[in-house]
Amino acid sequence: MKVLVAVKRVVDYNVKVRVKADGTGVDLANVKMSMNPFDEIGVEEAVRLKEAGKATEVIVVSIGPAQAQETLRTALAMGADRGILIKTDAEVQPLAVAKLLKAVCDAEQPGLVITGKQAIDDDSNQTGQMLAALWGRPQATFANKLFIEGDKAKVVREIDGGLQTVEIDLPAVLTTDLRLNEPRYASLPNIMKAKKKPIDEKTPESLGVDIASRLKVLKVAEPPKRVAGVKVPDVATLVQKLKTEAGVI
Amino acid sequence: MAVDQETFVQLKDAISRFVRERLVPNEDRIENEDDIPAEILREMREIGLYGLSIPEEYGGIGLSMSQEAEIVFELGQTSLAFRSAVGTNIGIGSQGIVIDGTEEQKKYWLPKLAEGMTASFALTEPEVGSDAASVKTVAVRDGDDYLITGTKRYITNAVRAGVFTVMARSEPDKKGADGISSFIVPADTPGITLGKIDKKMGQRGTKTCDVIFDKCRVPASSIIGGKPGMGFRTAMKVLDRGRLHISALSCGMAERLIRDALAYAADRKQFGAPIVSFQLVQAMLADSRTEAMAAWALVRDSARKFDAREPTSMEAACCKLFATEMVGRVADRAVQIHGGAGYMAEYKVERFYRDVRLLRIYEGTTQIQQIVIARNMLKQLQG
């Protein structure tokens, strides 16, 4: 079984992001970029499936500018076998990503596709679900545990009320949650070896996919600053403040 | 020898992340337990830290000196004990074989060292420190073998070692440097005993002790390079590179100290304002920043010359002299900025202040560096 993992190049999770002065987006100049942490969990899960003999090949795919190749190299250093870079400098929204991944699925015929549940830049949480719909295959989102049993997968999902276990037919789409696994560090020798693994370059045009944006960003703003709270002496004051100041009751 | 820039950026990222996520959070544990837990040593092996300076064809990473300096700078962001655990493999323990070893020695030993077998360097003796050419440990020829007898002192990583490189006097008729050979001695060779672990001012978790050789039998083929009497020269070449390594480490450590001091000064309030707003505190921070940048610029420039195979004996000594003295002053100011808190073990600067003290002593004291520098100046004068 081939496993396809989608990996996105995003602002590193340690970076304090700043909104551009004109409110059109986030300032990316000289900002450290790395692999979306949820995608890293996806790569780790795929590599573990291969190590357990459940997967035969792990393919990683990234969509973005030329530098997205670095993200693919990181995934290859973690143990993926080969990469596909769909090169574009345009903004690619979740629906377009899902369409591009669908085109890759048609070509590669994977038994399982893993995406992060969301990317830490736009937090859309849509790509995996849309891909499942376009591909016409089952989906198991927010995975906490994954068991492959023949042509089925048992997936423990993280839901609001706790955990839910579902069984789905393969091929299918899985999206990772934070506790699915703890990704390994790419070791230095494996980073050296990853240099020799193949990365295939494609473009949205070569895949015949229209990636034109359907959504328009109107404005990007910093979240409001949190102000200090106050201590109240008793419940009566609290209730009064909730009525008069907070206006919630 | 160097790694291409794109790959190097990935290597550096991987290491700085490992330092931040795995080593920094374990600093207090190392300090309290005075040892590095086995699982962290295992992770350090797995990630490949032991093979940084070993050429790729022998299973290592093959960093250039400039690249090694940048990586060591990252290792300077945390307790020196971690760097020390791998330091002998990156530097003094392995480089003798890398620089002067025979092809057979390289093929046999370097892949093992790259994978994480600890190599330990045994030069210093109870009566042999700065005067390294006066080594008293002897290697007596016995047929095709040598019998090594003598005591080595303050040997870093001796308890973790799989192999020692040992400086011993093999040519009794030659006095001084020419009588010394460098032997590769597996740690399980009969006749080796270890003294008790030294108690030190700082760098807790770094293990040093005496290593006693008693008629320890090794084949003549274990002399590095196969030719007797070259040991001292090998050691000096190794120390050149080692001095740049220690200098880069000092710069990394200074960076951490400045970061901690700045964060504390921004947070700590006196007279109704953060102390960072007071000019006398600002002066200490500015002096530290300036000196750290100057040292780092010097180290990078010298490492570049080393990689271009220009002579760097004097440069390496200048780096070691300036960078290690610099980090001493930076650590002192960091404690001063912390005030009373800086004297408390709860704050990291107290520990780093003790840790960095050794940098001015080992691999050639500041005074030895001054002598090396002045000698080189005189040599240039005399043409």
PDB file of C-alpha atoms in Angstrom, chain B residues 57-200:
ATOM      1  CA  GLU B  57      33.183   8.564   3.356  1.00  0.00           C
ATOM      2  CA  TYR B  58      33.866   7.194   6.859  1.00  0.00           C
ATOM      3  CA  GLY B  59      30.254   7.448   7.974  1.00  0.00           C
ATOM      4  CA  GLY B  60      30.297  10.959   9.430  1.00  0.00           C
ATOM      5  CA  ILE B  61      28.788  14.252   8.335  1.00  0.00           C
ATOM      6  CA  GLY B  62      31.985  15.899   7.155  1.00  0.00           C
ATOM      7  CA  LEU B  63      31.449  19.491   8.242  1.00  0.00           C
ATOM      8  CA  SER B  64      34.008  22.127   7.319  1.00  0.00           C
ATOM      9  CA  MET B  65      35.549  24.127  10.173  1.00  0.00           C
ATOM     10  CA  SER B  66      33.215  27.062   9.439  1.00  0.00           C
ATOM     11  CA  GLN B  67      30.215  24.763   9.565  1.00  0.00           C
ATOM     12  CA  GLU B  68      31.478  23.026  12.698  1.00  0.00           C
ATOM     13  CA  ALA B  69      31.805  26.454  14.329  1.00  0.00           C
ATOM     14  CA  GLU B  70      28.159  27.263  13.571  1.00  0.00           C
ATOM     15  CA  ILE B  71      26.956  23.937  14.937  1.00  0.00           C
ATOM     16  CA  VAL B  72      29.081  24.226  18.075  1.00  0.00           C
ATOM     17  CA  PHE B  73      27.628  27.725  18.544  1.00  0.00           C
ATOM     18  CA  GLU B  74      24.210  26.036  18.722  1.00  0.00           C
ATOM     19  CA  LEU B  75      25.512  23.488  21.243  1.00  0.00           C
ATOM     20  CA  GLY B  76      26.697  26.470  23.296  1.00  0.00           C
ATOM     21  CA  GLN B  77      23.042  27.396  23.887  1.00  0.00           C
ATOM     22  CA  THR B  78      22.800  24.810  26.646  1.00  0.00           C
ATOM     23  CA  SER B  79      24.832  23.229  29.467  1.00  0.00           C
ATOM     24  CA  LEU B  80      28.393  22.510  28.446  1.00  0.00           C
ATOM     25  CA  ALA B  81      28.100  18.924  29.678  1.00  0.00           C
ATOM     26  CA  PHE B  82      26.187  17.960  26.536  1.00  0.00           C
ATOM     27  CA  ARG B  83      28.866  19.417  24.278  1.00  0.00           C
ATOM     28  CA  SER B  84      31.503  17.713  26.351  1.00  0.00           C
ATOM     29  CA  ALA B  85      29.908  14.285  25.901  1.00  0.00           C
ATOM     30  CA  VAL B  86      30.302  14.565  22.123  1.00  0.00           C
ATOM     31  CA  GLY B  87      33.198  17.040  22.136  1.00  0.00           C
ATOM     32  CA  THR B  88      35.975  14.478  22.301  1.00  0.00           C
ATOM     33  CA  ASN B  89      34.503  12.669  19.293  1.00  0.00           C
ATOM     34  CA  ILE B  90      34.124  15.884  17.304  1.00  0.00           C
ATOM     35  CA  GLY B  91      37.552  17.134  18.317  1.00  0.00           C
ATOM     36  CA  ILE B  92      40.564  15.854  20.174  1.00  0.00           C
ATOM     37  CA  GLY B  93      39.544  12.168  20.357  1.00  0.00           C
ATOM     38  CA  SER B  94      38.880  11.593  16.670  1.00  0.00           C
ATOM     39  CA  GLN B  95      40.790  14.263  14.778  1.00  0.00           C
ATOM     40  CA  GLY B  96      44.198  12.676  15.295  1.00  0.00           C
ATOM     41  CA  ILE B  97      42.981   9.690  13.283  1.00  0.00           C
ATOM     42  CA  VAL B  98      41.188  11.926  10.742  1.00  0.00           C
ATOM     43  CA  ILE B  99      44.263  14.116  10.180  1.00  0.00           C
ATOM     44  CA  ASP B 100      47.195  11.699  10.477  1.00  0.00           C
ATOM     45  CA  GLY B 101      45.722   8.183  10.626  1.00  0.00           C
ATOM     46  CA  THR B 102      46.541   5.465   8.089  1.00  0.00           C
ATOM     47  CA  GLU B 103      43.790   4.447   5.666  1.00  0.00           C
ATOM     48  CA  GLU B 104      43.378   1.205   7.592  1.00  0.00           C
ATOM     49  CA  GLN B 105      42.989   3.060  10.913  1.00  0.00           C
ATOM     50  CA  LYS B 106      40.457   5.450   9.401  1.00  0.00           C
ATOM     51  CA  LYS B 107      38.409   2.644   7.873  1.00  0.00           C
ATOM     52  CA  TYR B 108      38.350   0.698  11.113  1.00  0.00           C
ATOM     53  CA  TRP B 109      37.817   3.424  13.703  1.00  0.00           C
ATOM     54  CA  LEU B 110      36.071   6.409  12.134  1.00  0.00           C
ATOM     55  CA  PRO B 111      32.740   4.704  11.301  1.00  0.00           C
ATOM     56  CA  LYS B 112      32.577   3.453  14.900  1.00  0.00           C
ATOM     57  CA  LEU B 113      33.260   6.938  16.262  1.00  0.00           C
ATOM     58  CA  ALA B 114      30.716   8.516  13.886  1.00  0.00           C
ATOM     59  CA  GLU B 115      28.091   6.107  15.187  1.00  0.00           C
ATOM     60  CA  GLY B 116      28.759   7.135  18.752  1.00  0.00           C
ATOM     61  CA  MET B 117      31.551   5.044  20.241  1.00  0.00           C
ATOM     62  CA  THR B 118      33.155   7.588  22.558  1.00  0.00           C
ATOM     63  CA  ALA B 119      36.752   8.515  21.825  1.00  0.00           C
ATOM     64  CA  SER B 120      38.775   9.987  24.654  1.00  0.00           C
ATOM     65  CA  PHE B 121      42.050  11.901  24.361  1.00  0.00           C
ATOM     66  CA  ALA B 122      44.778  11.149  26.902  1.00  0.00           C
ATOM     67  CA  LEU B 123      47.609  13.685  26.922  1.00  0.00           C
ATOM     68  CA  THR B 124      47.590  15.463  30.316  1.00  0.00           C
ATOM     69  CA  GLU B 125      49.443  13.798  33.214  1.00  0.00           C
ATOM     70  CA  PRO B 126      49.948  14.646  36.889  1.00  0.00           C
ATOM     71  CA  GLU B 127      53.167  16.468  35.987  1.00  0.00           C
ATOM     72  CA  VAL B 128      52.394  17.261  32.347  1.00  0.00           C
ATOM     73  CA  GLY B 129      49.980  20.048  31.514  1.00  0.00           C
ATOM     74  CA  SER B 130      50.978  23.097  29.494  1.00  0.00           C
ATOM     75  CA  ASP B 131      54.413  21.526  28.952  1.00  0.00           C
ATOM     76  CA  ALA B 132      52.839  18.848  26.780  1.00  0.00           C
ATOM     77  CA  ALA B 133      56.114  17.721  25.237  1.00  0.00           C
ATOM     78  CA  SER B 134      57.358  16.407  28.593  1.00  0.00           C
ATOM     79  CA  VAL B 135      55.020  13.383  28.574  1.00  0.00           C
ATOM     80  CA  LYS B 136      56.233  10.770  31.079  1.00  0.00           C
ATOM     81  CA  THR B 137      53.986   7.860  30.139  1.00  0.00           C
ATOM     82  CA  VAL B 138      56.150   5.333  28.307  1.00  0.00           C
ATOM     83  CA  ALA B 139      55.500   2.837  25.531  1.00  0.00           C
ATOM     84  CA  VAL B 140      58.169   0.140  25.649  1.00  0.00           C
ATOM     85  CA  ARG B 141      58.751  -1.917  22.520  1.00  0.00           C
ATOM     86  CA  ASP B 142      58.197  -5.641  23.046  1.00  0.00           C
ATOM     87  CA  GLY B 143      58.447  -7.622  19.812  1.00  0.00           C
ATOM     88  CA  ASP B 144      55.676  -6.392  17.514  1.00  0.00           C
ATOM     89  CA  ASP B 145      53.912  -4.711  20.418  1.00  0.00           C
ATOM     90  CA  TYR B 146      54.319  -1.812  22.799  1.00  0.00           C
ATOM     91  CA  LEU B 147      53.656  -1.903  26.532  1.00  0.00           C
ATOM     92  CA  ILE B 148      52.175   1.419  27.738  1.00  0.00           C
ATOM     93  CA  THR B 149      52.711   2.442  31.368  1.00  0.00           C
ATOM     94  CA  GLY B 150      51.801   5.736  33.018  1.00  0.00           C
ATOM     95  CA  THR B 151      49.022   7.862  34.514  1.00  0.00           C
ATOM     96  CA  LYS B 152      46.855  10.293  32.562  1.00  0.00           C
ATOM     97  CA  ARG B 153      44.931  12.999  34.425  1.00  0.00           C
ATOM     98  CA  TYR B 154      41.556  14.809  34.040  1.00  0.00           C
ATOM     99  CA  ILE B 155      40.690  12.639  31.055  1.00  0.00           C
ATOM    100  CA  THR B 156      37.317  13.759  29.688  1.00  0.00           C
ATOM    101  CA  ASN B 157      34.819  10.984  28.917  1.00  0.00           C
ATOM    102  CA  ALA B 158      37.184   8.235  30.136  1.00  0.00           C
ATOM    103  CA  VAL B 159      34.242   6.439  31.776  1.00  0.00           C
ATOM    104  CA  ARG B 160      32.246   6.601  28.551  1.00  0.00           C
ATOM    105  CA  ALA B 161      35.173   5.769  26.265  1.00  0.00           C
ATOM    106  CA  GLY B 162      35.279   2.924  23.779  1.00  0.00           C
ATOM    107  CA  VAL B 163      38.750   3.957  22.705  1.00  0.00           C
ATOM    108  CA  PHE B 164      41.568   6.235  23.882  1.00  0.00           C
ATOM    109  CA  THR B 165      44.151   8.097  21.877  1.00  0.00           C
ATOM    110  CA  VAL B 166      47.122   8.065  24.194  1.00  0.00           C
ATOM    111  CA  MET B 167      50.291  10.135  24.002  1.00  0.00           C
ATOM    112  CA  ALA B 168      53.242   8.098  25.209  1.00  0.00           C
ATOM    113  CA  ARG B 169      57.027   8.267  24.947  1.00  0.00           C
ATOM    114  CA  SER B 170      58.055   5.454  22.590  1.00  0.00           C
ATOM    115  CA  GLU B 171      61.536   6.697  21.607  1.00  0.00           C
ATOM    116  CA  PRO B 172      63.609   6.656  24.808  1.00  0.00           C
ATOM    117  CA  ASP B 173      66.656   8.045  22.967  1.00  0.00           C
ATOM    118  CA  LYS B 174      64.800  11.153  21.794  1.00  0.00           C
ATOM    119  CA  LYS B 175      64.030  13.859  24.347  1.00  0.00           C
ATOM    120  CA  GLY B 176      61.007  16.158  24.191  1.00  0.00           C
ATOM    121  CA  ALA B 177      58.420  16.250  21.426  1.00  0.00           C
ATOM    122  CA  ASP B 178      60.167  13.892  18.991  1.00  0.00           C
ATOM    123  CA  GLY B 179      60.036  10.955  21.372  1.00  0.00           C
ATOM    124  CA  ILE B 180      56.243  10.889  21.626  1.00  0.00           C
ATOM    125  CA  SER B 181      53.878   8.640  19.681  1.00  0.00           C
ATOM    126  CA  SER B 182      50.108   8.697  19.615  1.00  0.00           C
ATOM    127  CA  PHE B 183      48.494   5.280  20.197  1.00  0.00           C
ATOM    128  CA  ILE B 184      44.953   4.128  19.514  1.00  0.00           C
ATOM    129  CA  VAL B 185      44.044   2.012  22.546  1.00  0.00           C
ATOM    130  CA  PRO B 186      40.681   0.209  22.864  1.00  0.00           C
ATOM    131  CA  ALA B 187      39.199   0.929  26.292  1.00  0.00           C
ATOM    132  CA  ASP B 188      38.843  -2.781  27.099  1.00  0.00           C
ATOM    133  CA  THR B 189      42.577  -3.445  26.698  1.00  0.00           C
ATOM    134  CA  PRO B 190      43.879  -5.291  29.811  1.00  0.00           C
ATOM    135  CA  GLY B 191      45.985  -3.060  32.022  1.00  0.00           C
ATOM    136  CA  ILE B 192      43.743   0.024  31.968  1.00  0.00           C
ATOM    137  CA  THR B 193      42.124   1.166  35.204  1.00  0.00           C
ATOM    138  CA  LEU B 194      40.136   4.323  35.866  1.00  0.00           C
ATOM    139  CA  GLY B 195      40.574   6.534  38.912  1.00  0.00           C
ATOM    140  CA  LYS B 196      37.646   7.968  40.817  1.00  0.00           C
ATOM    141  CA  ILE B 197      35.526  10.610  39.079  1.00  0.00           C
ATOM    142  CA  ASP B 198      36.866  14.139  39.655  1.00  0.00           C
ATOM    143  CA  LYS B 199      34.772  16.641  41.594  1.00  0.00           C
ATOM    144  CA  LYS B 200      34.754  19.897  39.661  1.00  0.00           C
TER     145      LYS B 200
END
